[in-house]
Amino acid sequence: MKVAVLGATGLVGRTFVKLLEGHPWFRVEKLVASERSAGKKYGELVEDAPEEFKDYVVASLTEFLEDPEVDLVFNALPASISRDVEEKLAKEIPVFTNARAHRYDEDVPILVPEVNKEHLELIKVQKEKRDWKGFIVTNPNCSTAILTVSLAALRSFGIKKVRVATMQAISGAGFSGLSAYAIHDNVIPFISGEEWKIENESRKILGTLRDDKIEFADFDISAIATRVPVIHGHTEAVFVELENPDVEEIRRAFEEFDPLKDLDLPSYEKPIVYTEVPQPRLHRDRGKGLTVTVGRLEEISGGVKYVVLGHNLVRGAAGGSVLNAELAYRLGYL
Ligand SMILES: N[C@@H](CC=O)C(=O)O
């Protein structure tokens, strides 16, 4: 399928482009960015551009929207402009997006393939309700993606309550998100909107599709988000109250969690690897950035605590979105 990457020069856009190099099903035809970048070669704009794309001439969004001529779009544009752009495109073309603009629409899934692949059924609802030929599938906020992969392994133990404190990497804020002065030698216990996203997106993702609607999971969840001086890799300390907290069984559930191994998706990697002391510098690239590392599992009163970490730009953004498209392709939605 011919694909376009929107927002191709930002951190998430660059990650999309890298992950799509040589992809067996999706061939990048168009790289789209701001008016400022339009007309320039991708290699002039992105110092570590993959060889294959160095000479691609970047198109402006306006130019692209006039005549998309692709089969599928990956969107890494900022949320502020994504709502209109995605709706315009989805009338004709499937859109897989990292932007939050449509995540909270009733008929739009927030998809994490290993957690809620059945939510893809919302595509049919969306197409019918909106009279679209295409559709929109979102991936979650990065820290939510990492958390929900780990929570999915705990589902059968009856999740009652989740408390989570995140330690999020600088790249989560984008190129111009934080000044070096603010983050160097520091921890900032505030990321605008992040705690709300973790709390609400997690309950939607782990929710149940019933009568064409998602019933949010009814566990109680509260988050504190912090920014730490790490380049890539979000680490999260998680405390979960469970109906049936059997720590040895839980360790096995983490180790054995591999729900899509039979689907033969090109990017799929075992989603969880257990390692006693997870650390971003050592473990963020596991499974080409799609594997999350869980460790420090211990029993606490009524549940367990553990640490989970994952690559925010891959598992938490572009990699998750590419996996979403692969799943949709494999299951016949594309
Ligand atoms: N909001 C996250 C980015 C992931 O989507 C962050 O600030 O780290």
GROMACS .gro file of C-alpha atoms and ligand atoms in nm:
model
  342
    1MET     CA    1   0.000   0.000   0.000
    2LYS     CA    2   0.117   0.353  -0.077
    3VAL     CA    3   0.144   0.558   0.241
    4ALA     CA    4   0.210   0.916   0.347
    5VAL     CA    5   0.366   1.033   0.672
    6LEU     CA    6   0.230   1.367   0.795
    7GLY     CA    7   0.453   1.568   1.027
    8ALA     CA    8   0.752   1.374   0.893
    9THR     CA    9   1.021   1.605   1.034
   10GLY     CA   10   0.913   1.597   1.402
   11LEU     CA   11   1.040   1.336   1.648
   12VAL     CA   12   0.743   1.102   1.605
   13GLY     CA   13   0.735   1.161   1.227
   14ARG     CA   14   1.103   1.068   1.196
   15THR     CA   15   1.036   0.751   1.393
   16PHE     CA   16   0.752   0.661   1.153
   17VAL     CA   17   0.984   0.712   0.857
   18LYS     CA   18   1.258   0.494   1.009
   19LEU     CA   19   1.016   0.216   1.095
   20LEU     CA   20   0.863   0.219   0.748
   21GLU     CA   21   1.196   0.188   0.566
   22GLY     CA   22   1.178  -0.140   0.373
   23HIS     CA   23   0.837  -0.230   0.520
   24PRO     CA   24   0.695  -0.533   0.337
   25TRP     CA   25   0.335  -0.402   0.317
   26PHE     CA   26   0.357  -0.019   0.335
   27ARG     CA   27   0.564   0.185   0.090
   28VAL     CA   28   0.622   0.550   0.181
   29GLU     CA   29   0.528   0.765  -0.117
   30LYS     CA   30   0.490   1.106   0.046
   31LEU     CA   31   0.654   1.290   0.330
   32VAL     CA   32   0.451   1.587   0.443
   33ALA     CA   33   0.552   1.872   0.674
   34SER     CA   34   0.503   2.244   0.733
   35GLU     CA   35   0.516   2.512   0.462
   36ARG     CA   36   0.863   2.601   0.595
   37SER     CA   37   0.997   2.254   0.506
   38ALA     CA   38   0.804   2.209   0.180
   39GLY     CA   39   1.013   2.179  -0.135
   40LYS     CA   40   1.329   2.077   0.054
   41LYS     CA   41   1.485   1.733   0.043
   42TYR     CA   42   1.412   1.520   0.350
   43GLY     CA   43   1.787   1.461   0.396
   44GLU     CA   44   1.844   1.838   0.422
   45LEU     CA   45   1.588   1.864   0.701
   46VAL     CA   46   1.660   1.548   0.898
   47GLU     CA   47   2.027   1.477   0.964
   48ASP     CA   48   1.981   1.103   1.025
   49ALA     CA   49   1.723   1.044   0.749
   50PRO     CA   50   1.723   0.685   0.620
   51GLU     CA   51   1.916   0.653   0.291
   52GLU     CA   52   1.600   0.555   0.104
   53PHE     CA   53   1.425   0.885   0.186
   54LYS     CA   54   1.711   1.138   0.175
   55ASP     CA   55   1.614   1.266  -0.171
   56TYR     CA   56   1.238   1.272  -0.116
   57VAL     CA   57   1.107   1.624  -0.166
   58VAL     CA   58   0.886   1.717   0.128
   59ALA     CA   59   0.531   1.828   0.042
   60SER     CA   60   0.336   2.092   0.231
   61LEU     CA   61   0.019   1.988   0.407
   62THR     CA   62  -0.191   2.217   0.187
   63GLU     CA   63  -0.048   2.065  -0.128
   64PHE     CA   64  -0.095   1.711   0.005
   65LEU     CA   65  -0.456   1.766   0.106
   66GLU     CA   66  -0.545   1.883  -0.244
   67ASP     CA   67  -0.452   1.546  -0.390
   68PRO     CA   68  -0.338   1.281  -0.139
   69GLU     CA   69  -0.308   0.992  -0.389
   70VAL     CA   70  -0.208   0.737  -0.124
   71ASP     CA   71  -0.387   0.436   0.025
   72LEU     CA   72  -0.313   0.509   0.388
   73VAL     CA   73  -0.191   0.794   0.608
   74PHE     CA   74   0.021   0.793   0.925
   75ASN     CA   75  -0.026   1.116   1.115
   76ALA     CA   76   0.234   1.271   1.344
   77LEU     CA   77   0.102   1.628   1.320
   78PRO     CA   78   0.026   1.824   1.638
   79ALA     CA   79  -0.320   1.767   1.787
   80SER     CA   80  -0.413   2.133   1.733
   81ILE     CA   81  -0.436   2.087   1.355
   82SER     CA   82  -0.507   1.716   1.339
   83ARG     CA   83  -0.882   1.712   1.397
   84ASP     CA   84  -0.979   1.881   1.071
   85VAL     CA   85  -0.700   1.721   0.868
   86GLU     CA   86  -0.788   1.369   0.984
   87GLU     CA   87  -1.161   1.416   0.920
   88LYS     CA   88  -1.097   1.547   0.573
   89LEU     CA   89  -0.870   1.253   0.488
   90ALA     CA   90  -1.083   0.984   0.652
   91LYS     CA   91  -1.368   1.061   0.415
   92GLU     CA   92  -1.161   0.869   0.158
   93ILE     CA   93  -0.853   0.714   0.322
   94PRO     CA   94  -0.771   0.522   0.642
   95VAL     CA   95  -0.579   0.733   0.892
   96PHE     CA   96  -0.358   0.590   1.168
   97THR     CA   97  -0.274   0.870   1.402
   98ASN     CA   98  -0.059   0.950   1.699
   99ALA     CA   99  -0.250   1.275   1.763
  100ARG     CA  100  -0.498   1.289   2.049
  101ALA     CA  101  -0.760   1.485   1.852
  102HIS     CA  102  -1.003   1.191   1.800
  103ARG     CA  103  -0.898   0.958   2.082
  104TYR     CA  104  -1.201   1.039   2.292
  105ASP     CA  105  -1.465   1.012   2.017
  106GLU     CA  106  -1.710   0.730   2.095
  107ASP     CA  107  -1.664   0.561   1.758
  108VAL     CA  108  -1.283   0.588   1.739
  109PRO     CA  109  -1.066   0.317   1.892
  110ILE     CA  110  -0.753   0.388   2.093
  111LEU     CA  111  -0.579   0.077   1.977
  112VAL     CA  112  -0.301  -0.127   2.136
  113PRO     CA  113  -0.303  -0.448   1.931
  114GLU     CA  114  -0.196  -0.676   2.214
  115VAL     CA  115  -0.463  -0.532   2.445
  116ASN     CA  116  -0.785  -0.452   2.258
  117LYS     CA  117  -0.772  -0.572   1.898
  118GLU     CA  118  -1.150  -0.634   1.908
  119HIS     CA  119  -1.202  -0.254   1.932
  120LEU     CA  120  -1.113  -0.243   1.561
  121GLU     CA  121  -1.479  -0.333   1.508
  122LEU     CA  122  -1.551   0.037   1.572
  123ILE     CA  123  -1.422   0.101   1.220
  124LYS     CA  124  -1.751  -0.035   1.086
  125VAL     CA  125  -1.952   0.187   1.323
  126GLN     CA  126  -1.745   0.489   1.227
  127LYS     CA  127  -1.780   0.435   0.853
  128GLU     CA  128  -2.154   0.385   0.878
  129LYS     CA  129  -2.220   0.675   1.115
  130ARG     CA  130  -1.998   0.924   0.935
  131ASP     CA  131  -2.048   0.792   0.583
  132TRP     CA  132  -1.673   0.767   0.530
  133LYS     CA  133  -1.479   0.538   0.296
  134GLY     CA  134  -1.177   0.564   0.525
  135PHE     CA  135  -1.157   0.571   0.905
  136ILE     CA  136  -0.948   0.692   1.198
  137VAL     CA  137  -0.757   0.465   1.436
  138THR     CA  138  -0.557   0.630   1.713
  139ASN     CA  139  -0.277   0.503   1.932
  140PRO     CA  140  -0.263   0.615   2.294
  141ASN     CA  141  -0.053   0.872   2.464
  142CYS     CA  142   0.296   0.723   2.510
  143SER     CA  143   0.291   0.657   2.885
  144THR     CA  144  -0.058   0.504   2.853
  145ALA     CA  145   0.058   0.266   2.579
  146ILE     CA  146   0.342   0.136   2.798
  147LEU     CA  147   0.120   0.103   3.105
  148THR     CA  148  -0.169  -0.073   2.930
  149VAL     CA  149   0.053  -0.341   2.776
  150SER     CA  150   0.156  -0.437   3.130
  151LEU     CA  151  -0.199  -0.411   3.269
  152ALA     CA  152  -0.331  -0.636   2.993
  153ALA     CA  153  -0.120  -0.921   3.134
  154LEU     CA  154  -0.291  -0.865   3.472
  155ARG     CA  155  -0.648  -0.857   3.346
  156SER     CA  156  -0.730  -1.213   3.448
  157PHE     CA  157  -0.625  -1.135   3.808
  158GLY     CA  158  -0.910  -0.882   3.840
  159ILE     CA  159  -0.778  -0.523   3.837
  160LYS     CA  160  -0.947  -0.315   4.108
  161LYS     CA  161  -0.722  -0.014   4.151
  162VAL     CA  162  -0.415   0.127   3.976
  163ARG     CA  163  -0.172   0.389   4.105
  164VAL     CA  164   0.112   0.495   3.879
  165ALA     CA  165   0.399   0.744   3.892
  166THR     CA  166   0.574   0.803   3.560
  167MET     CA  167   0.933   0.911   3.490
  168GLN     CA  168   0.907   1.039   3.133
  169ALA     CA  169   1.187   1.104   2.890
  170ILE     CA  170   1.263   1.443   2.735
  171SER     CA  171   1.178   1.327   2.381
  172GLY     CA  172   0.815   1.287   2.490
  173ALA     CA  173   0.791   1.665   2.490
  174GLY     CA  174   0.912   1.697   2.128
  175PHE     CA  175   1.200   1.905   1.994
  176SER     CA  176   1.092   2.236   2.136
  177GLY     CA  177   0.909   2.109   2.442
  178LEU     CA  178   1.159   2.179   2.718
  179SER     CA  179   1.460   2.401   2.757
  180ALA     CA  180   1.789   2.232   2.842
  181TYR     CA  181   1.813   2.461   3.145
  182ALA     CA  182   1.477   2.342   3.280
  183ILE     CA  183   1.544   1.968   3.262
  184HIS     CA  184   1.918   1.930   3.319
  185ASP     CA  185   1.992   1.817   3.677
  186ASN     CA  186   1.620   1.825   3.753
  187VAL     CA  187   1.289   1.637   3.783
  188ILE     CA  188   0.967   1.817   3.690
  189PRO     CA  189   0.660   1.663   3.850
  190PHE     CA  190   0.413   1.813   3.601
  191ILE     CA  191   0.329   1.733   3.239
  192SER     CA  192   0.026   1.919   3.116
  193GLY     CA  193  -0.275   1.691   3.054
  194GLU     CA  194  -0.071   1.373   3.098
  195GLU     CA  195  -0.235   1.241   3.414
  196TRP     CA  196  -0.584   1.282   3.270
  197LYS     CA  197  -0.477   1.097   2.954
  198ILE     CA  198  -0.327   0.806   3.149
  199GLU     CA  199  -0.636   0.776   3.368
  200ASN     CA  200  -0.897   0.799   3.093
  201GLU     CA  201  -0.727   0.637   2.796
  202SER     CA  202  -0.630   0.332   3.003
  203ARG     CA  203  -0.992   0.269   3.102
  204LYS     CA  204  -1.106   0.303   2.740
  205ILE     CA  205  -0.833   0.071   2.607
  206LEU     CA  206  -0.900  -0.194   2.871
  207GLY     CA  207  -1.275  -0.149   2.826
  208THR     CA  208  -1.520  -0.387   2.660
  209LEU     CA  209  -1.685  -0.338   2.324
  210ARG     CA  210  -2.058  -0.397   2.370
  211ASP     CA  211  -2.339  -0.298   2.132
  212ASP     CA  212  -2.100  -0.094   1.918
  213LYS     CA  213  -1.980   0.109   2.216
  214ILE     CA  214  -1.688   0.080   2.452
  215GLU     CA  215  -1.776   0.033   2.816
  216PHE     CA  216  -1.481   0.176   3.004
  217ALA     CA  217  -1.308  -0.062   3.247
  218ASP     CA  218  -1.432   0.022   3.594
  219PHE     CA  219  -1.108   0.009   3.794
  220ASP     CA  220  -1.001   0.312   3.993
  221ILE     CA  221  -0.686   0.476   3.854
  222SER     CA  222  -0.474   0.772   3.954
  223ALA     CA  223  -0.144   0.895   3.806
  224ILE     CA  224   0.139   1.135   3.879
  225ALA     CA  225   0.348   1.226   3.574
  226THR     CA  226   0.706   1.350   3.602
  227ARG     CA  227   0.966   1.453   3.345
  228VAL     CA  228   1.320   1.326   3.404
  229PRO     CA  229   1.652   1.394   3.228
  230VAL     CA  230   1.649   1.079   3.011
  231ILE     CA  231   1.652   1.113   2.632
  232HIS     CA  232   1.421   0.823   2.535
  233GLY     CA  233   1.226   0.570   2.743
  234HIS     CA  234   0.942   0.626   2.987
  235THR     CA  235   0.967   0.438   3.319
  236GLU     CA  236   0.660   0.388   3.537
  237ALA     CA  237   0.622   0.269   3.897
  238VAL     CA  238   0.288   0.087   3.917
  239PHE     CA  239   0.082  -0.029   4.216
  240VAL     CA  240  -0.215  -0.252   4.135
  241GLU     CA  241  -0.484  -0.382   4.367
  242LEU     CA  242  -0.616  -0.715   4.240
  243GLU     CA  243  -0.895  -0.958   4.319
  244ASN     CA  244  -0.651  -1.246   4.305
  245PRO     CA  245  -0.294  -1.133   4.376
  246ASP     CA  246  -0.081  -1.443   4.329
  247VAL     CA  247   0.264  -1.300   4.265
  248GLU     CA  248   0.419  -1.613   4.116
  249GLU     CA  249   0.128  -1.654   3.873
  250ILE     CA  250   0.158  -1.285   3.787
  251ARG     CA  251   0.528  -1.314   3.710
  252ARG     CA  252   0.444  -1.604   3.478
  253ALA     CA  253   0.165  -1.402   3.318
  254PHE     CA  254   0.411  -1.121   3.239
  255GLU     CA  255   0.667  -1.366   3.103
  256GLU     CA  256   0.419  -1.558   2.890
  257PHE     CA  257   0.216  -1.262   2.757
  258ASP     CA  258   0.237  -1.296   2.379
  259PRO     CA  259  -0.117  -1.262   2.244
  260LEU     CA  260  -0.051  -1.196   1.875
  261LYS     CA  261   0.233  -1.437   1.809
  262ASP     CA  262   0.028  -1.632   1.555
  263LEU     CA  263  -0.073  -1.333   1.340
  264ASP     CA  264   0.267  -1.294   1.177
  265LEU     CA  265   0.268  -0.913   1.177
  266PRO     CA  266   0.593  -0.772   1.029
  267SER     CA  267   0.673  -0.545   1.328
  268TYR     CA  268   0.540  -0.767   1.605
  269GLU     CA  269   0.776  -0.843   1.892
  270LYS     CA  270   0.706  -1.016   2.219
  271PRO     CA  271   0.533  -0.729   2.404
  272ILE     CA  272   0.671  -0.791   2.755
  273VAL     CA  273   1.009  -0.912   2.876
  274TYR     CA  274   1.067  -0.953   3.248
  275THR     CA  275   1.400  -0.818   3.380
  276GLU     CA  276   1.457  -0.760   3.749
  277VAL     CA  277   1.586  -0.400   3.722
  278PRO     CA  278   1.444  -0.219   3.415
  279GLN     CA  279   1.645   0.084   3.302
  280PRO     CA  280   1.581   0.311   3.001
  281ARG     CA  281   1.938   0.320   2.871
  282LEU     CA  282   1.964  -0.059   2.878
  283HIS     CA  283   1.616  -0.173   2.781
  284ARG     CA  284   1.427   0.091   2.579
  285ASP     CA  285   1.532  -0.057   2.242
  286ARG     CA  286   1.422  -0.410   2.326
  287GLY     CA  287   1.220  -0.566   2.045
  288LYS     CA  288   1.316  -0.271   1.821
  289GLY     CA  289   1.145  -0.045   2.076
  290LEU     CA  290   0.814  -0.233   2.082
  291THR     CA  291   0.885  -0.455   2.382
  292VAL     CA  292   0.818  -0.315   2.726
  293THR     CA  293   1.034  -0.430   3.015
  294VAL     CA  294   0.868  -0.521   3.344
  295GLY     CA  295   1.060  -0.576   3.667
  296ARG     CA  296   1.076  -0.522   4.045
  297LEU     CA  297   0.757  -0.725   4.087
  298GLU     CA  298   0.658  -0.764   4.452
  299GLU     CA  299   0.348  -0.847   4.646
  300ILE     CA  300   0.188  -0.564   4.845
  301SER     CA  301  -0.125  -0.563   5.055
  302GLY     CA  302  -0.407  -0.674   4.821
  303GLY     CA  303  -0.200  -0.663   4.505
  304VAL     CA  304   0.140  -0.612   4.346
  305LYS     CA  305   0.383  -0.336   4.262
  306TYR     CA  306   0.621  -0.336   3.965
  307VAL     CA  307   0.816  -0.112   3.728
  308VAL     CA  308   0.748  -0.098   3.354
  309LEU     CA  309   0.947   0.088   3.090
  310GLY     CA  310   0.917   0.128   2.716
  311HIS     CA  311   1.037   0.339   2.426
  312ASN     CA  312   0.808   0.640   2.415
  313LEU     CA  313   0.860   0.717   2.044
  314VAL     CA  314   0.825   0.355   1.928
  315ARG     CA  315   0.593   0.158   2.157
  316GLY     CA  316   0.440   0.484   2.277
  317ALA     CA  317   0.390   0.649   1.937
  318ALA     CA  318   0.501   0.561   1.581
  319GLY     CA  319   0.574   0.192   1.642
  320GLY     CA  320   0.235   0.142   1.804
  321SER     CA  321   0.067   0.312   1.510
  322VAL     CA  322   0.250   0.101   1.249
  323LEU     CA  323   0.151  -0.211   1.444
  324ASN     CA  324  -0.209  -0.087   1.445
  325ALA     CA  325  -0.203  -0.059   1.066
  326GLU     CA  326  -0.046  -0.403   1.031
  327LEU     CA  327  -0.318  -0.552   1.250
  328ALA     CA  328  -0.591  -0.376   1.049
  329TYR     CA  329  -0.434  -0.506   0.727
  330ARG     CA  330  -0.402  -0.861   0.860
  331LEU     CA  331  -0.762  -0.862   0.986
  332GLY     CA  332  -0.899  -0.734   0.655
  333TYR     CA  333  -0.989  -0.375   0.747
  334LEU     CA  334  -0.756  -0.233   0.480
  335LIG     N1  335   0.273   1.323   2.641
  335LIG     C1  336   0.389   1.243   2.634
  335LIG     C2  337   0.428   1.213   2.493
  335LIG     C3  338   0.357   1.096   2.446
  335LIG     O1  339   0.258   1.095   2.378
  335LIG     C4  340   0.505   1.308   2.703
  335LIG     O2  341   0.495   1.429   2.729
  335LIG     O3  342   0.602   1.239   2.732
   0.00000   0.00000   0.00000
